[in-house]
XYZ file of C-alpha atoms in Angstrom:
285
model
C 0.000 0.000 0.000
C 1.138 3.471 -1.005
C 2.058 5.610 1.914
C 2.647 8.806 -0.235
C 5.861 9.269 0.599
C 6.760 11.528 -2.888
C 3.236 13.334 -3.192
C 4.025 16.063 -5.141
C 7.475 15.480 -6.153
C 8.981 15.166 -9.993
C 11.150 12.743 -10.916
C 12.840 12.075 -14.461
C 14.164 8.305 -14.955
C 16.322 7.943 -17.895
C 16.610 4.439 -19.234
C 12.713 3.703 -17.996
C 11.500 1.976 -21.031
C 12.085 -1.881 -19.585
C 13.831 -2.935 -16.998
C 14.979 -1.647 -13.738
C 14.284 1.744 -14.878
C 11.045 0.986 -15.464
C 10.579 -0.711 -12.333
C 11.805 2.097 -10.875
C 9.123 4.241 -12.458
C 6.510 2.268 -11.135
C 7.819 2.083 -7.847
C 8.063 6.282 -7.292
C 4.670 6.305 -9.226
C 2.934 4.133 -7.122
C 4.419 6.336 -4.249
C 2.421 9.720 -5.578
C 5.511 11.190 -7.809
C 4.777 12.379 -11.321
C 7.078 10.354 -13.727
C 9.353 11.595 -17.091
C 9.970 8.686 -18.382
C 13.280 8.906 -20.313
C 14.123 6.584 -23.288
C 15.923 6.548 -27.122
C 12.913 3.827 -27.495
C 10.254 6.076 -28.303
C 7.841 3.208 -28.783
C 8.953 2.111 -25.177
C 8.760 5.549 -23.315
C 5.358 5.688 -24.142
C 4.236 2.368 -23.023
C 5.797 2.723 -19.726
C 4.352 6.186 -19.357
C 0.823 4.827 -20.740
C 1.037 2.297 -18.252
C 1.652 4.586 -15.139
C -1.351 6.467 -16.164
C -3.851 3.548 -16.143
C -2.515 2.817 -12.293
C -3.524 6.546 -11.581
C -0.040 8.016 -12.308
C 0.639 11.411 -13.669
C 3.837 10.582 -16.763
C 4.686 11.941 -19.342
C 7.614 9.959 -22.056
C 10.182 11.666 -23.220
C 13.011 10.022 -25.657
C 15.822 12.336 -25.581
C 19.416 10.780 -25.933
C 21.367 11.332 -23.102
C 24.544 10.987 -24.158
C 24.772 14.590 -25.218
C 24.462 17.740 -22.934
C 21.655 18.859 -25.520
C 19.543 15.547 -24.734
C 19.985 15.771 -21.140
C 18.831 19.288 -21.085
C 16.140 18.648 -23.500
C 14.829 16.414 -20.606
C 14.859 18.698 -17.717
C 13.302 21.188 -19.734
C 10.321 18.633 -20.599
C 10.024 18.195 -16.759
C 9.729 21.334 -15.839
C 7.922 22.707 -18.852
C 5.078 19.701 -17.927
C 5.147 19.013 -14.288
C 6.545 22.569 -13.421
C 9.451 21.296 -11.502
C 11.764 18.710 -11.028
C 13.081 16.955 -7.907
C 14.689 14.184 -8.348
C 16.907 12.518 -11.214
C 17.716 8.492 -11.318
C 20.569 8.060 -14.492
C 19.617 4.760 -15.004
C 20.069 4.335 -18.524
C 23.061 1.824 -20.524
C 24.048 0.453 -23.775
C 27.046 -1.904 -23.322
C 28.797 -3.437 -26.020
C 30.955 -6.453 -24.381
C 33.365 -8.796 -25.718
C 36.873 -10.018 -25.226
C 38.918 -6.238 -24.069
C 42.052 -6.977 -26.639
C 38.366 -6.978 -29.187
C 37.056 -4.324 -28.566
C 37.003 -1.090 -30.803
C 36.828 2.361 -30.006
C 33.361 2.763 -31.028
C 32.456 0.025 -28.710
C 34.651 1.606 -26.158
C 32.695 5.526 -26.649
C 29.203 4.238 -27.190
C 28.989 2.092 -23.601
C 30.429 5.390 -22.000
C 29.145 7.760 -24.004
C 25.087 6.611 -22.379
C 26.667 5.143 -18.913
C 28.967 7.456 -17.672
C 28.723 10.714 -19.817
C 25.104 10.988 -20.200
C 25.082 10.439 -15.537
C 27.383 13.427 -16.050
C 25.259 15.226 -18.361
C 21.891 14.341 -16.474
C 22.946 15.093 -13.075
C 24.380 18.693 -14.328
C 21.580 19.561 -15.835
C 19.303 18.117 -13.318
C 21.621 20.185 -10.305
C 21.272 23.470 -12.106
C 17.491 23.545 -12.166
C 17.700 21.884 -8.254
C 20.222 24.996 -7.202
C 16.985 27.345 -8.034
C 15.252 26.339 -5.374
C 17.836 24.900 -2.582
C 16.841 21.102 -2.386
C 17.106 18.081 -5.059
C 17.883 15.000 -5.189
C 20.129 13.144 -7.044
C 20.790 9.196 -7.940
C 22.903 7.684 -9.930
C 23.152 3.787 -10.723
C 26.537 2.362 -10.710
C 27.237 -1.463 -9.907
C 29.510 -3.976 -7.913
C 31.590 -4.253 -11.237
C 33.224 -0.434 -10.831
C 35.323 -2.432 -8.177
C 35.015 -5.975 -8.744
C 35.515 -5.874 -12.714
C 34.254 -8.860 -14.834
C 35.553 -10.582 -17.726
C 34.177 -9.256 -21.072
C 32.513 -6.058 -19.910
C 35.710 -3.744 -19.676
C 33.687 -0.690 -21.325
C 31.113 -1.376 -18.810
C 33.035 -1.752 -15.347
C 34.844 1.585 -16.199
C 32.096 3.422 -16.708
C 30.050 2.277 -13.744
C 33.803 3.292 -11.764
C 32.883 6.880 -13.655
C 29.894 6.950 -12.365
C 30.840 5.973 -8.800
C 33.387 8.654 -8.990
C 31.017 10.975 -10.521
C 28.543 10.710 -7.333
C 31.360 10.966 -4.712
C 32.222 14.279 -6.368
C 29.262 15.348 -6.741
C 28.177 14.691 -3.397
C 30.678 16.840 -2.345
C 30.086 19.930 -4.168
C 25.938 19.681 -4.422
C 25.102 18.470 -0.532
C 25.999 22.228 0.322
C 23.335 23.206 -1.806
C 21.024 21.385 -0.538
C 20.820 18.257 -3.215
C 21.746 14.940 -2.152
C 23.312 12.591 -4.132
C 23.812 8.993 -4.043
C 24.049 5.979 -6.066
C 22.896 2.376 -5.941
C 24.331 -0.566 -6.679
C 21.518 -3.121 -8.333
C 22.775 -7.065 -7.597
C 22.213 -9.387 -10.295
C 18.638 -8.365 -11.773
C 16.331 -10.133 -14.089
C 16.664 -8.168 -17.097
C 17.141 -8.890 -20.690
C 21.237 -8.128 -20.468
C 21.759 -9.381 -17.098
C 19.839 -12.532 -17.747
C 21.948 -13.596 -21.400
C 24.790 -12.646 -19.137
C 23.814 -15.102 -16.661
C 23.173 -18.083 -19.750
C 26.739 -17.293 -21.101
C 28.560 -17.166 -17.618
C 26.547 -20.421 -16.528
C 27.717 -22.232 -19.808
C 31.405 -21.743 -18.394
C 30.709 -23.201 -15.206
C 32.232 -26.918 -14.627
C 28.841 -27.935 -12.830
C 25.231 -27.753 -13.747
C 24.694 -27.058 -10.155
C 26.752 -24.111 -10.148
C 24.811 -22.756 -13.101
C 21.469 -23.343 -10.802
C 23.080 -21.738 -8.113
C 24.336 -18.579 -10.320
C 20.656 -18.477 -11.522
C 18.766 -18.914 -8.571
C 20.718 -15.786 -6.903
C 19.183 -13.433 -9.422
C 16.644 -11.114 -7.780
C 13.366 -9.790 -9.359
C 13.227 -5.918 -10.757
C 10.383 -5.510 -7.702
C 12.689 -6.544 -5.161
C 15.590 -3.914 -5.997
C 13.663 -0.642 -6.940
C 12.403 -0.428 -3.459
C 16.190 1.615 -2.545
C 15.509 4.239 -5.306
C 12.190 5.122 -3.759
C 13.830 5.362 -0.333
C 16.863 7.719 -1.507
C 13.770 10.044 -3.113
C 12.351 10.747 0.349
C 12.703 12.879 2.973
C 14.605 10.353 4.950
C 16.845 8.863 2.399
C 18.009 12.517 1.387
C 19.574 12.774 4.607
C 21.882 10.597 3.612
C 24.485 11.660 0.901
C 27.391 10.213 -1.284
C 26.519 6.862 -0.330
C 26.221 3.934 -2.370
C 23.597 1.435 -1.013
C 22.296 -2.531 -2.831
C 19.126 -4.138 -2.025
C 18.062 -7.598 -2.882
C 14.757 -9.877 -1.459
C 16.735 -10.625 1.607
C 19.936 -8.184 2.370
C 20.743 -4.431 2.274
C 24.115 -3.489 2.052
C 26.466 -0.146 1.599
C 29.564 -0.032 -0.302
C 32.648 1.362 1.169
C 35.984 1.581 -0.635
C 38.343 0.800 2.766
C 42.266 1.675 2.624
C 44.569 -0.745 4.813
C 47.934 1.226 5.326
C 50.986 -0.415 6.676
C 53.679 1.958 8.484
C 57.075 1.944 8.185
C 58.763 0.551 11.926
C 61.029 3.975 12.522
C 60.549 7.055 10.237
C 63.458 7.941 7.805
C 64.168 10.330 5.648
C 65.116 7.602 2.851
C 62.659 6.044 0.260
C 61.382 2.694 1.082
C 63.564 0.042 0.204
C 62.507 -2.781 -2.122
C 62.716 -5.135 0.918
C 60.618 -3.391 2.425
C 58.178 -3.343 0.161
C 57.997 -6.540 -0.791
C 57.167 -7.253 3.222
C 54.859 -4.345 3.316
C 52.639 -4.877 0.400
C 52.420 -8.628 0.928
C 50.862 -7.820 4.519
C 48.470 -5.877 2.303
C 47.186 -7.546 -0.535
């Protein structure tokens, strides 16, 4: 049951055609925000906007391109040209191309960050400026495990979602003053049309079939995650800022990126010796 917790509040979603995005959409509508519902797939847009309306939502589709400052503004400016505001942003929206890194080309390289990394930058920027205007906003950007864990075949991807990791943490900084939060989650492994042909061509490496069922049994349901992004949108979960939080059916969890430092036994004014750091490091890593 809805408890109203972003009555009145605008929110634009880019990426909310299918998927988490869209889940995401449904879960803010259902909590009394109006929805912008960003996508390239026109055709998509629409249908998740169409959809929010027949549950009783106020949406409206929009299907800028992100990946350039002129798209991202385009969609502000539809937010607050329709709804007359906007209050929070979610930069949801990916393309990855994957394959073997030495593979790769640079067009594979610029389009995964062109939409991951520099359309967050370009979204959040010119989400921020209209949010400065009136001293509170709210700000969330979706990065993933893989910005610090890495994984095989999805170079492009991992470094952007590292951008984008970076890009909160910076932003945090410099916005929270102003009175816009911003934080990021990290989705686990979601049922999604990527995610899950990831999940068939990791699971036909695997030297058992019951580590395949075990690899697809830990995938969680679009419903389960999207519950975070609400939470971050509220009064309560804008307290919080330059976090990066994941929620699955069973387990919250923040991310923290810890330093372990190992000191020197007497200080000297000479550089560390090999030896030494062959000692040191290994007690590290």
């Amino acid at each position: 049951m809805s408890s109203g917790r972003l009555d009145g509040q605008v929110v634009a979603i880019t990426g909310a055609g299918a998927g988490l995005g869209k889940a995401y959409a449904l879960a803010m509508a259902a909590e009394g925000a109006a929805i912008v519902v960003n996508d390239v797939d026109a055709a998509a847009a629409a249908s998740t906007a169409d959809e929010l309306r027949a549950l009783g939502g106020r949406a409206e589709p929009d299907e800028h391109s992100i990946a350039s400052a002129a798209g991202a503004e385009a969609l502000v400016a539809r937010a607050v040209e329709v709804f007359g505001q906007l209050d929070v942003m979610v930069t949801n929206a990916g393309a990855d191309r994957r394959g073997p890194v030495l593979e790769l080309t640079p067009d594979d390289w610029d389009a995964t960050l062109a939409v991951h990394l520099t359309g967050s930058i370009h979204c959040s920027l010119a989400a921020a400026r209209v949010m400065r205007e009136r001293g509170e906003g709210c700000i969330i950007n979706v990065t993933s495990a893989a910005f610090h864990a890495g994984t095989p075949t999805m170079a492009p991807y991992c470094v952007a979602k590292g951008g984008i990791y970076s890009l909160m943490r910076s932003l945090a900084l410099e916005l929270g003053p102003l009175g816009i939060s911003v934080n990021a989650v990290s989705p686990p492994l979601t049922a999604t049309a990527p995610a899950l042909a990831f999940v068939e061509q990791l699971a036909a490496s695997l030297p058992a079939p019951e580590h395949a069922d075990a690899l697809r049994a830990s995938i969680e349901s679009p419903e389960h995650v999207a519950p975070i992004v609400v939470f971050l949108a509220t009064s309560a979960g804008r307290r919080l800022n330059g976090q990066v939080l994941t929620l699955g059916a069973a387990s919250l969890s923040a991310t923290t990126v810890a330093t372990s430092t190992v000191d020197r036994a007497a200080t000297s004014d000479t550089p560390w010796t090999l030896d030494e750091l062959e000692h040191a490091v290994g007690s590290l890593v």
